[in-house]
XYZ file of N, CA and C in Angstrom:
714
model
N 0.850 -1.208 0.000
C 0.000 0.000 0.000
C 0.876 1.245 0.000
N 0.265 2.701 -1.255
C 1.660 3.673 -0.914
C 1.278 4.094 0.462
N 2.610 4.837 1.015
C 2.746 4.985 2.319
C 1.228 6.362 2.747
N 1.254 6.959 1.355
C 0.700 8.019 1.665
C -1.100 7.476 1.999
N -1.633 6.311 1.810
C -2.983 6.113 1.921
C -2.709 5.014 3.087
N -1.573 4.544 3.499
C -1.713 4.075 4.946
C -2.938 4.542 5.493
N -3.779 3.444 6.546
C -5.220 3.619 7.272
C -4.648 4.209 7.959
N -5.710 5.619 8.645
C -5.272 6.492 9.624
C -6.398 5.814 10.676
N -6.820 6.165 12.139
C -7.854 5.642 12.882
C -8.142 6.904 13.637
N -8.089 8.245 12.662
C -8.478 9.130 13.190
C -9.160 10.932 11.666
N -10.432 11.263 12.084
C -10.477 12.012 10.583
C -11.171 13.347 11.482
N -10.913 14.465 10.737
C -11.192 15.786 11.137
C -12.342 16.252 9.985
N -13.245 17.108 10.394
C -14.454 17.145 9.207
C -13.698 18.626 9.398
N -13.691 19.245 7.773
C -13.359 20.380 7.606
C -14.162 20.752 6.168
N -15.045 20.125 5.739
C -15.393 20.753 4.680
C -16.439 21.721 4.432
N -16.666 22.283 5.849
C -18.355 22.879 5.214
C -17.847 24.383 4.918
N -19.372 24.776 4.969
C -19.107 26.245 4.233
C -18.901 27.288 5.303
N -19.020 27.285 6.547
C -19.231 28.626 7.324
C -19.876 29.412 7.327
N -21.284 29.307 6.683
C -22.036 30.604 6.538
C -22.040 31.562 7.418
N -22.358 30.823 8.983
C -22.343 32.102 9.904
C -21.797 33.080 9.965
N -20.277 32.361 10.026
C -19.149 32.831 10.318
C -18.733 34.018 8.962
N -19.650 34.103 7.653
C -19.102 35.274 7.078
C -19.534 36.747 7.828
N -18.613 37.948 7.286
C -18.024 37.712 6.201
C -16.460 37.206 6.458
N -15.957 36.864 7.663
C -14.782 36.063 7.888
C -14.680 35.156 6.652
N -15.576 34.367 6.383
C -15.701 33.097 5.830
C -15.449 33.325 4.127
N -15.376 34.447 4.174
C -15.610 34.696 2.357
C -14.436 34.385 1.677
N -13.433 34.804 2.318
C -12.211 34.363 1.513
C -11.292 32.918 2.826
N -11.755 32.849 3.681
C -11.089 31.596 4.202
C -11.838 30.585 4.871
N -11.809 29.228 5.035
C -12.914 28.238 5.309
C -12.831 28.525 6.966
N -14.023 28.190 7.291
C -13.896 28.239 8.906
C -12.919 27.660 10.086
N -11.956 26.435 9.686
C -11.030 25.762 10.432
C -10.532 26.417 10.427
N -9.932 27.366 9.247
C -8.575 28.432 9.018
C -8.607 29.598 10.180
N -10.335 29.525 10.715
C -10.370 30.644 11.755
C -9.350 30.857 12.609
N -8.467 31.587 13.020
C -7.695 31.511 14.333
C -8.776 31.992 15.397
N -8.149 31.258 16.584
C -8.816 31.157 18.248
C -7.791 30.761 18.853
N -7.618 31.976 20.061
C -6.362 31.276 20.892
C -5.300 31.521 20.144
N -5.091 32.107 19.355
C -3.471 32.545 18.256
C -3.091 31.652 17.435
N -4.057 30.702 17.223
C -4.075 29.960 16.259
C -5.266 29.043 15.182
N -5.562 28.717 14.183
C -6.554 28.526 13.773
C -7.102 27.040 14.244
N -8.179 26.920 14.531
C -8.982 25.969 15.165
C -8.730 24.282 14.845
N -8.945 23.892 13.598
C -7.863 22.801 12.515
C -6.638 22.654 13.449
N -5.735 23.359 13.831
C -4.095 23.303 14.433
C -4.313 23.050 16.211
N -5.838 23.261 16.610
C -5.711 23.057 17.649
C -6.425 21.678 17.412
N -7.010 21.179 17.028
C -7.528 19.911 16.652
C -6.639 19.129 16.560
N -5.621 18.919 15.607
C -4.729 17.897 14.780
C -3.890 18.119 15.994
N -2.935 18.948 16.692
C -2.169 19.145 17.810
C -2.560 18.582 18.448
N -4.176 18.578 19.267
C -4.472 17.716 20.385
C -4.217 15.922 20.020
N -5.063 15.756 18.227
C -4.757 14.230 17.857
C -3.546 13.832 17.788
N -2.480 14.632 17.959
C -0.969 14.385 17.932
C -0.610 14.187 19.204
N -0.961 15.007 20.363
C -0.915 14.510 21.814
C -1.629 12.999 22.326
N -2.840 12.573 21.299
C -3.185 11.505 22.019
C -2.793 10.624 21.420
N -1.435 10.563 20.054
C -0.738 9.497 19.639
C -1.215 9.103 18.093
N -2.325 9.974 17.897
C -2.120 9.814 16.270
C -1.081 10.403 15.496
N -1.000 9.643 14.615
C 0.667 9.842 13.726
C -0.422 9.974 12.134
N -1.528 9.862 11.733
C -1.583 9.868 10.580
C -3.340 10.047 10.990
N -3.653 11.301 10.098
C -4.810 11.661 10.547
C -5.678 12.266 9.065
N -6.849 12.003 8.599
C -7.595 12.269 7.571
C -8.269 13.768 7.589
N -8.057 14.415 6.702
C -9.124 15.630 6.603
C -9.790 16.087 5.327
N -10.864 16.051 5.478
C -11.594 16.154 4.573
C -11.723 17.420 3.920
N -12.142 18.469 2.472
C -12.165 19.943 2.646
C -13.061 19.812 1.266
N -14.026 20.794 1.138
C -14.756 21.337 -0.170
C -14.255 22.708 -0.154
N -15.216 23.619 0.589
C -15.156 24.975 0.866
C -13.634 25.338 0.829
N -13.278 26.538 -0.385
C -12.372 26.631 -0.071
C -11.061 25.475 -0.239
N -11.006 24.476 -0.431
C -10.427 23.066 0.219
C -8.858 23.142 0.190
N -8.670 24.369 -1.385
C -7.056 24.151 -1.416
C -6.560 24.941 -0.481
N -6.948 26.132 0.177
C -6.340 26.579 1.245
C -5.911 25.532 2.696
N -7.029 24.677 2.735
C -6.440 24.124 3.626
C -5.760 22.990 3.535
N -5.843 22.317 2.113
C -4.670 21.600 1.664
C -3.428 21.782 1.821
N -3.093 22.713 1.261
C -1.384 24.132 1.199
C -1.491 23.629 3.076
N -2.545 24.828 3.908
C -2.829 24.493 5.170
C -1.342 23.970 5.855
N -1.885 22.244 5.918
C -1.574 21.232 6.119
C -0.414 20.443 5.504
N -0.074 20.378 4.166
C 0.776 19.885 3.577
C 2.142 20.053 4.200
N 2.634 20.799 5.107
C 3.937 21.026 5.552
C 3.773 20.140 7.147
N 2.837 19.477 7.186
C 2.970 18.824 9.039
C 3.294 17.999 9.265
N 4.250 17.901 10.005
C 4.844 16.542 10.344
C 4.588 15.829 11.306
N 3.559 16.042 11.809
C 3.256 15.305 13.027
C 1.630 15.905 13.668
N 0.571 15.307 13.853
C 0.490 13.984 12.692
C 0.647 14.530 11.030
N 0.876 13.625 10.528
C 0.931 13.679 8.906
C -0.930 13.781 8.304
N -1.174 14.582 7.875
C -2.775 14.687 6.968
C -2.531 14.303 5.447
N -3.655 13.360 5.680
C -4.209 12.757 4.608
C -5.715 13.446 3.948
N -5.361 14.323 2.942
C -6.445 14.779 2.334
C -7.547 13.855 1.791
N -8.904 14.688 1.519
C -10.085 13.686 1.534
C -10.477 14.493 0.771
N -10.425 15.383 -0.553
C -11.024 16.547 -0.876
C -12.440 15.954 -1.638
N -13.514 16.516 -0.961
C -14.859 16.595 -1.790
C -15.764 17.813 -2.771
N -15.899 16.854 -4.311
C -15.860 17.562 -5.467
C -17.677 18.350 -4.761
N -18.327 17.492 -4.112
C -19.773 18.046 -4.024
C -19.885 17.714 -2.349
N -20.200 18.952 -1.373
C -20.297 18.570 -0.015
C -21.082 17.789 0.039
N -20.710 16.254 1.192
C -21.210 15.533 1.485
C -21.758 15.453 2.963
N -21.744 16.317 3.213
C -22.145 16.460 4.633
C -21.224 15.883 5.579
N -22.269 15.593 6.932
C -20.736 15.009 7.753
C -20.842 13.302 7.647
N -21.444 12.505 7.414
C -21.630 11.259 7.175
C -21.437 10.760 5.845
N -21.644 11.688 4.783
C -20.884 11.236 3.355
C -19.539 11.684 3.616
N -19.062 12.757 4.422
C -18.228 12.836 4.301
C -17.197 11.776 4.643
N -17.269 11.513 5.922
C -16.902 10.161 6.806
C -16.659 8.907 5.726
N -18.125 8.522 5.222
C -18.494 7.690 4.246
C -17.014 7.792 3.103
N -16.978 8.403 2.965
C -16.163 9.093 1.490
C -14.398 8.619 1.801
N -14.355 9.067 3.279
C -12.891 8.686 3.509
C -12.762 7.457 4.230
N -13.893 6.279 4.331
C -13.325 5.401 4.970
C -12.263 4.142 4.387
N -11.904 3.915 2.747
C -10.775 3.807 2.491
C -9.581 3.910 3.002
N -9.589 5.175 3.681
C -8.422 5.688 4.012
C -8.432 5.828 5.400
N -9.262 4.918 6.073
C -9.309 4.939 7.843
C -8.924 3.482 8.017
N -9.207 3.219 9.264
C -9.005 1.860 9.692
C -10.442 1.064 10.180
N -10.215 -0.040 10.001
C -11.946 -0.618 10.025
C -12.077 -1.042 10.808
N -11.344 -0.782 12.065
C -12.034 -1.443 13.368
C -12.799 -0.390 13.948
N -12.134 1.246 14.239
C -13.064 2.397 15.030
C -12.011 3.739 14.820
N -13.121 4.827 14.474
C -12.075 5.811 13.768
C -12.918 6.873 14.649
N -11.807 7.839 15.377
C -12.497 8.917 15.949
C -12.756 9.719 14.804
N -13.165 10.598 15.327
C -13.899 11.799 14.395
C -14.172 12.896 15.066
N -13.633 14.135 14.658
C -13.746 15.442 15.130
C -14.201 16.200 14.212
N -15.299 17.334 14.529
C -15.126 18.959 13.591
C -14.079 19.593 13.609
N -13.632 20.118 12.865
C -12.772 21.339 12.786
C -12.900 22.365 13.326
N -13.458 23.085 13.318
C -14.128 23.979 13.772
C -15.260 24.249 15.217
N -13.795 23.850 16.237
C -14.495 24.220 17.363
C -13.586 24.455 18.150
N -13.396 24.440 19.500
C -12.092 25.150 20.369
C -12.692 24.788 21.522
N -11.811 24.171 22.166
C -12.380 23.482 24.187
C -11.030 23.910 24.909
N -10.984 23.764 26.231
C -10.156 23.537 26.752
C -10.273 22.208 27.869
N -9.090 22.218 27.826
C -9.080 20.367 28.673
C -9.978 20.045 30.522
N -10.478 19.122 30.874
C -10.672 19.253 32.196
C -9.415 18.441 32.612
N -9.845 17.707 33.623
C -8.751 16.823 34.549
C -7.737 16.208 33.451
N -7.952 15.404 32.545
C -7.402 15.028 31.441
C -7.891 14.969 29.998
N -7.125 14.905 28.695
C -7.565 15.352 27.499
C -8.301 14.723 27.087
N -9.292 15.569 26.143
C -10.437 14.529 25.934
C -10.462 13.601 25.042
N -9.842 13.808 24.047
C -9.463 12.572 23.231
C -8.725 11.693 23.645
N -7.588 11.558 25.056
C -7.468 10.469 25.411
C -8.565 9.945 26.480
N -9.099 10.569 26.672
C -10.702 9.661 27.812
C -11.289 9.166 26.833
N -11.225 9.839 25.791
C -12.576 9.142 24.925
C -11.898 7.556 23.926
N -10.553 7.498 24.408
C -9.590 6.480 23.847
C -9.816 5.276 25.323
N -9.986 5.673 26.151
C -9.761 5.303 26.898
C -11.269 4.496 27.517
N -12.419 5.310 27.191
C -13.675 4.751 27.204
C -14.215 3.874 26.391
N -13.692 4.011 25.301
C -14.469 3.636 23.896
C -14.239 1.973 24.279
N -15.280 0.920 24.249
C -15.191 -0.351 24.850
C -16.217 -1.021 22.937
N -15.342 -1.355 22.468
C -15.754 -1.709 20.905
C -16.651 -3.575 21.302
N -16.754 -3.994 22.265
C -17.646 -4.948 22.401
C -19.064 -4.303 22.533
N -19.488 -3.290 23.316
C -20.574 -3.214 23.791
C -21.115 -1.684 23.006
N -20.147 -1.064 22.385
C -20.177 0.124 21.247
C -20.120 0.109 20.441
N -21.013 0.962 19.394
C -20.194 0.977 18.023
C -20.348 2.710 17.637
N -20.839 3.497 18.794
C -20.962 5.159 18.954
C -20.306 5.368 20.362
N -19.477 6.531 20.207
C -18.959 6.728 21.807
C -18.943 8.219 21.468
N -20.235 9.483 21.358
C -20.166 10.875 21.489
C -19.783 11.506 22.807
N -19.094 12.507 22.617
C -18.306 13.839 23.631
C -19.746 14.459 23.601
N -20.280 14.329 24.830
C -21.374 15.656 25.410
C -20.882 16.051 26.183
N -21.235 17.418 26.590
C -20.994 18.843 27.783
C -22.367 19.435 28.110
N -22.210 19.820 29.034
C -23.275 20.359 29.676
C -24.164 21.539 28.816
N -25.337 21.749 28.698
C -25.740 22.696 28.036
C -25.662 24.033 29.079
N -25.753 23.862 30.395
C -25.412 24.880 31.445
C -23.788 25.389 31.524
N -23.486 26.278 31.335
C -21.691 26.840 30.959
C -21.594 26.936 29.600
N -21.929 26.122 28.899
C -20.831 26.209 27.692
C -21.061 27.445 26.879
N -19.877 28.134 26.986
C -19.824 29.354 26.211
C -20.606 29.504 24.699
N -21.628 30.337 24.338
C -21.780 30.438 22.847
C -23.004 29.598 22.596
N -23.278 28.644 23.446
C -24.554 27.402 22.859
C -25.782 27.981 23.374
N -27.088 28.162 22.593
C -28.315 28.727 23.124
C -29.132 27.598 22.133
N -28.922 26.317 22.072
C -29.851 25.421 21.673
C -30.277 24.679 22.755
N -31.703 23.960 22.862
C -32.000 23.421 23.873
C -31.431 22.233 23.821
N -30.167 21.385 23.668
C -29.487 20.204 24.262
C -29.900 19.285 23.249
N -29.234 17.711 22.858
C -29.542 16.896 22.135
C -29.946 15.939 22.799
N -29.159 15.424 24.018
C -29.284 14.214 25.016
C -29.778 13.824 26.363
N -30.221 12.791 26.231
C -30.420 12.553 27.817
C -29.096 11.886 27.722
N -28.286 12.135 29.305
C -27.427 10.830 29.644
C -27.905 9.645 30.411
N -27.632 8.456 30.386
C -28.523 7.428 31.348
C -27.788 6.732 31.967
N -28.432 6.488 33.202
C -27.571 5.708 33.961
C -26.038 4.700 33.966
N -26.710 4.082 32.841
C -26.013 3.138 32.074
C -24.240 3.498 31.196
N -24.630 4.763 30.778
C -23.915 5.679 29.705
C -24.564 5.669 28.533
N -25.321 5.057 28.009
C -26.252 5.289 27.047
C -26.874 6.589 26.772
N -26.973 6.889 25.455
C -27.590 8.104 25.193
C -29.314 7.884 24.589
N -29.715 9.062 24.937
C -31.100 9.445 24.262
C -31.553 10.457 23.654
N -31.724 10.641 22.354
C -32.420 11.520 22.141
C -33.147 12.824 23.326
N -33.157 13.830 22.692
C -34.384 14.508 23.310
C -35.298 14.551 22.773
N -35.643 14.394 21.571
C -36.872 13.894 20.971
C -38.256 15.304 21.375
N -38.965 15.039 21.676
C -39.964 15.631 22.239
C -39.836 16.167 23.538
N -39.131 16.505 24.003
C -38.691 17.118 24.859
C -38.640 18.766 25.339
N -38.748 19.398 26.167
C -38.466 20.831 25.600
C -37.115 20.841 25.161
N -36.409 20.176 26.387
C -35.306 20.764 26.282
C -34.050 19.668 26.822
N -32.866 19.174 26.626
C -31.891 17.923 27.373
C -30.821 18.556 27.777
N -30.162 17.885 28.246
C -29.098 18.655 29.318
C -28.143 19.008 28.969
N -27.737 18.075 27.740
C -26.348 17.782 27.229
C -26.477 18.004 25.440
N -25.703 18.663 25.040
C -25.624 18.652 23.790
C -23.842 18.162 23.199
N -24.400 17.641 22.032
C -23.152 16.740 20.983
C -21.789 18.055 20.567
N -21.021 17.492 21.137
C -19.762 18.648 20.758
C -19.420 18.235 18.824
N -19.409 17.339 18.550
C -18.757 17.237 17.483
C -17.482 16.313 17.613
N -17.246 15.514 18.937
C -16.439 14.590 19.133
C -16.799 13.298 19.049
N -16.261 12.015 18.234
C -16.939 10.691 18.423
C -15.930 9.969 18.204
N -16.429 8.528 18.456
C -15.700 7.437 17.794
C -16.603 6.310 17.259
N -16.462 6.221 16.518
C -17.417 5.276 15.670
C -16.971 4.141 15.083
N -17.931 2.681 15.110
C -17.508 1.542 14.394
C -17.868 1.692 13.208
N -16.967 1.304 12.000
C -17.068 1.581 10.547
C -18.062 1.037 9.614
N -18.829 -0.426 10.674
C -19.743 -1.015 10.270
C -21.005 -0.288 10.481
N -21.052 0.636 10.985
C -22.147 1.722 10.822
C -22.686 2.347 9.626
N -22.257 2.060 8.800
C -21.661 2.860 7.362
C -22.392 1.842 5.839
N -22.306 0.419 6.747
C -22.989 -0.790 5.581
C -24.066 -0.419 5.421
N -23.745 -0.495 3.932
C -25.572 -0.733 3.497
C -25.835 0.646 3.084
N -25.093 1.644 3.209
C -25.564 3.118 3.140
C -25.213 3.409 1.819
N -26.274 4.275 1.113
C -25.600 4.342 -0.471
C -24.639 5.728 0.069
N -23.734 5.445 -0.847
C -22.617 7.003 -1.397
C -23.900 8.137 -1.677
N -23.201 9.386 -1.156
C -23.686 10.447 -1.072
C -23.433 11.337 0.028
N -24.466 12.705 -0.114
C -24.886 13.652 1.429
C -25.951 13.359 1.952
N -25.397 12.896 3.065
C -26.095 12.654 4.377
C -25.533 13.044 5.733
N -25.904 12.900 6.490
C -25.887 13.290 8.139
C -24.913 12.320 8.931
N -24.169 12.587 10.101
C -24.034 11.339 10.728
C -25.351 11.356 12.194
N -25.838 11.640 12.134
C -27.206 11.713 12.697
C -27.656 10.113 11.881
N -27.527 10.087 10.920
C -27.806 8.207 10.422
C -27.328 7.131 10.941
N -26.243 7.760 11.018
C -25.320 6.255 12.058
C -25.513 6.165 13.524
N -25.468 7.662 13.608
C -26.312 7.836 15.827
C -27.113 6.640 15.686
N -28.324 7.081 15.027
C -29.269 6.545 15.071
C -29.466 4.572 14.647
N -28.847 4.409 14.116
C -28.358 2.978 13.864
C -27.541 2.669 15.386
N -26.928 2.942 15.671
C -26.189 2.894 17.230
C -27.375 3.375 18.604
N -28.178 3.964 17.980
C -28.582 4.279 19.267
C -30.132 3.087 19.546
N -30.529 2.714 18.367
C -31.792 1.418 17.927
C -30.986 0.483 18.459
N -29.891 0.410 18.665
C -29.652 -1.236 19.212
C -28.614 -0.858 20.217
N -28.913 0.232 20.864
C -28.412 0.163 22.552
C -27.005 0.424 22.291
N -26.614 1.142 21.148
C -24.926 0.750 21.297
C -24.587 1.903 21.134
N -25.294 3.188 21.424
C -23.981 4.930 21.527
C -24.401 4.976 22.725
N -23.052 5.517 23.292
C -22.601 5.976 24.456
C -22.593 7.492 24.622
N -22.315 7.981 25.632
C -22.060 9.395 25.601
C -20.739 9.576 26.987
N -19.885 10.148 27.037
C -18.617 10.864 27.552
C -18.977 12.497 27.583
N -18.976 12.737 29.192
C -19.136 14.107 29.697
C -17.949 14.999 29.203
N -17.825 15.991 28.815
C -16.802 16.599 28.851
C -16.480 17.183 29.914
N -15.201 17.400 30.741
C -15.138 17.740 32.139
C -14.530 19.384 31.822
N -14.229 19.865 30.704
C -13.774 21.400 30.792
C -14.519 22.269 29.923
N -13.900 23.876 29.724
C -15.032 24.299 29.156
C -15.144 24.264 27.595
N -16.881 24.412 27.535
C -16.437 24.254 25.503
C -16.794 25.843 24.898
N -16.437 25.797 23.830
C -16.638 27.363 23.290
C -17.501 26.562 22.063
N -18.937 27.363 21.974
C -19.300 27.218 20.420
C -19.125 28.269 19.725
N -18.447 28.306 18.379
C -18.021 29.465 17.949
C -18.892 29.306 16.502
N -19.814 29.990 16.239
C -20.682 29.917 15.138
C -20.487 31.343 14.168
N -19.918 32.282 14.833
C -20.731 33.399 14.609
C -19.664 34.490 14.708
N -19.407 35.540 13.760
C -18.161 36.450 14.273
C -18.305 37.189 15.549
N -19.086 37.122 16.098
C -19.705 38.218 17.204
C -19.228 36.568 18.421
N -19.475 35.711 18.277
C -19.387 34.486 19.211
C -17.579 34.457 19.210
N -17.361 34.386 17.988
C -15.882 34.931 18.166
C -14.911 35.805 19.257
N -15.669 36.562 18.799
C -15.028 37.731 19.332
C -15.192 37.593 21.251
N -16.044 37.324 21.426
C -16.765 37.105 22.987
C -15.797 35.826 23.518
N -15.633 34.539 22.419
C -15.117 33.792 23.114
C -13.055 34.501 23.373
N -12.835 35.106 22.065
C -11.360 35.464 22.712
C -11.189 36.435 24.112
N -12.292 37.328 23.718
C -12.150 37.909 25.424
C -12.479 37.233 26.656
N -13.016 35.866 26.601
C -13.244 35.198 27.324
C -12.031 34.531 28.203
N -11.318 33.988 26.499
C -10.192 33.114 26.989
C -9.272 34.101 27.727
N -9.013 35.656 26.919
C -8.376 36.510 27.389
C -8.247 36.493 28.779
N -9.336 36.667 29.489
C -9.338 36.523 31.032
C -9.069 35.805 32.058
């Protein structure tokens, strides 16, 4: 196999468009955002380099060759481009690069977000939780109470168990989905090529008892918005 499509067991979603985020967004894709003195993508791949990935997938439409160039100079982890000719969302996207993952369980991050750590990092807890007998979903939730920037009413119940639930009909759940997972690749059978959601595969994991959910123990920033921006650097500022 060439060295360069070696399976990675780890992929970063970077392809969407940023609408919010213009007019930032007009001439650069949203990962490229800097936060913290650096752009959001570099704090991502840095953290997957702290928890021991050496070879990591990223996907890009929007924009894509900027963050190709981006990336092309890193040595640690090494990125493996995924470029998509038509956005596939985040589950075609996934879909699209699993060639180039490993087929036992591949984390998965957005690009485009910014946390800081609690007691220990979260991608190694979530390495550290992920139990592939009794899983084939292991999502990063945080509290909908604190987290900087989030004014949606929550995605999850957590349950006793660690099992997740929908909120469904609900007003409102406690915990909402950061954009952190790890997922079994067999989630993915049977699905035609295309754009779709990974909200498809939750849901395949969550019908047969098998997504989990992992608290996040520090704080999260949702950064949607140039004005959310701006609030979260004076935040960190302090």
């Amino acid at each position: 196999m060439h060295p360069v499509l070696k399976p990675a067991q780890a992929m970063v979603l970077a392809a969407g468009l940023g609408k919010r985020m213009r007019p930032i967004t007009d001439k650069m894709p949203k990962p490229l955002v800097p936060v913290a003195g650096k752009p959001m993508l570099d704090h991502v791949l840095d953290r997957l380099g702290d928890a021991g990935f050496d070879r990591v997938v990223v996907n890009n439409h929007y924009l894509g060759e900027m963050i190709s160039d981006h990336v092309a100079n890193r040595d640690f982890p090494v990125v493996v481009n995924s470029p998509e000719v038509e956005l596939l969302e985040t589950g075609g996207g996934v879909q699209n690069a699993l060639p180039l993952l490993d087929d036992s369980a591949i984390l998965v991050a957005n690009a485009d977000m910014y946390w800081t750590e609690g007691k220990d990092p979260l991608f190694e807890r979530m390495i550290e939780a992920f139990d592939a007998e009794h899983m084939d979903a292991l999502l990063a939730i945080a509290p909908v109470d604190g987290a900087f920037g989030y004014d949606g009413a929550g995605d999850f119940f957590w349950q006793v168990d660690g099992r997740l639930k929908r909120r469904g009909s609900a007003v409102a759940a406690p915990y909402f989905f950061t954009g952190v997972q790890i997922l079994n690749p067999r989630l993915f059978e049977g699905l035609l090529p295309g754009n779709f959601s990974l909200n498809v595969v939750y849901d395949r994991a969550l019908e047969n008892g098998r997504c989990y959910g992992l608290v996040h123990d520090g704080r999260w920033f949702h950064i949607g918005t140039p004005e959310a921006l701006q609030d979260a650097e004076n935040a960190l500022a302090e």
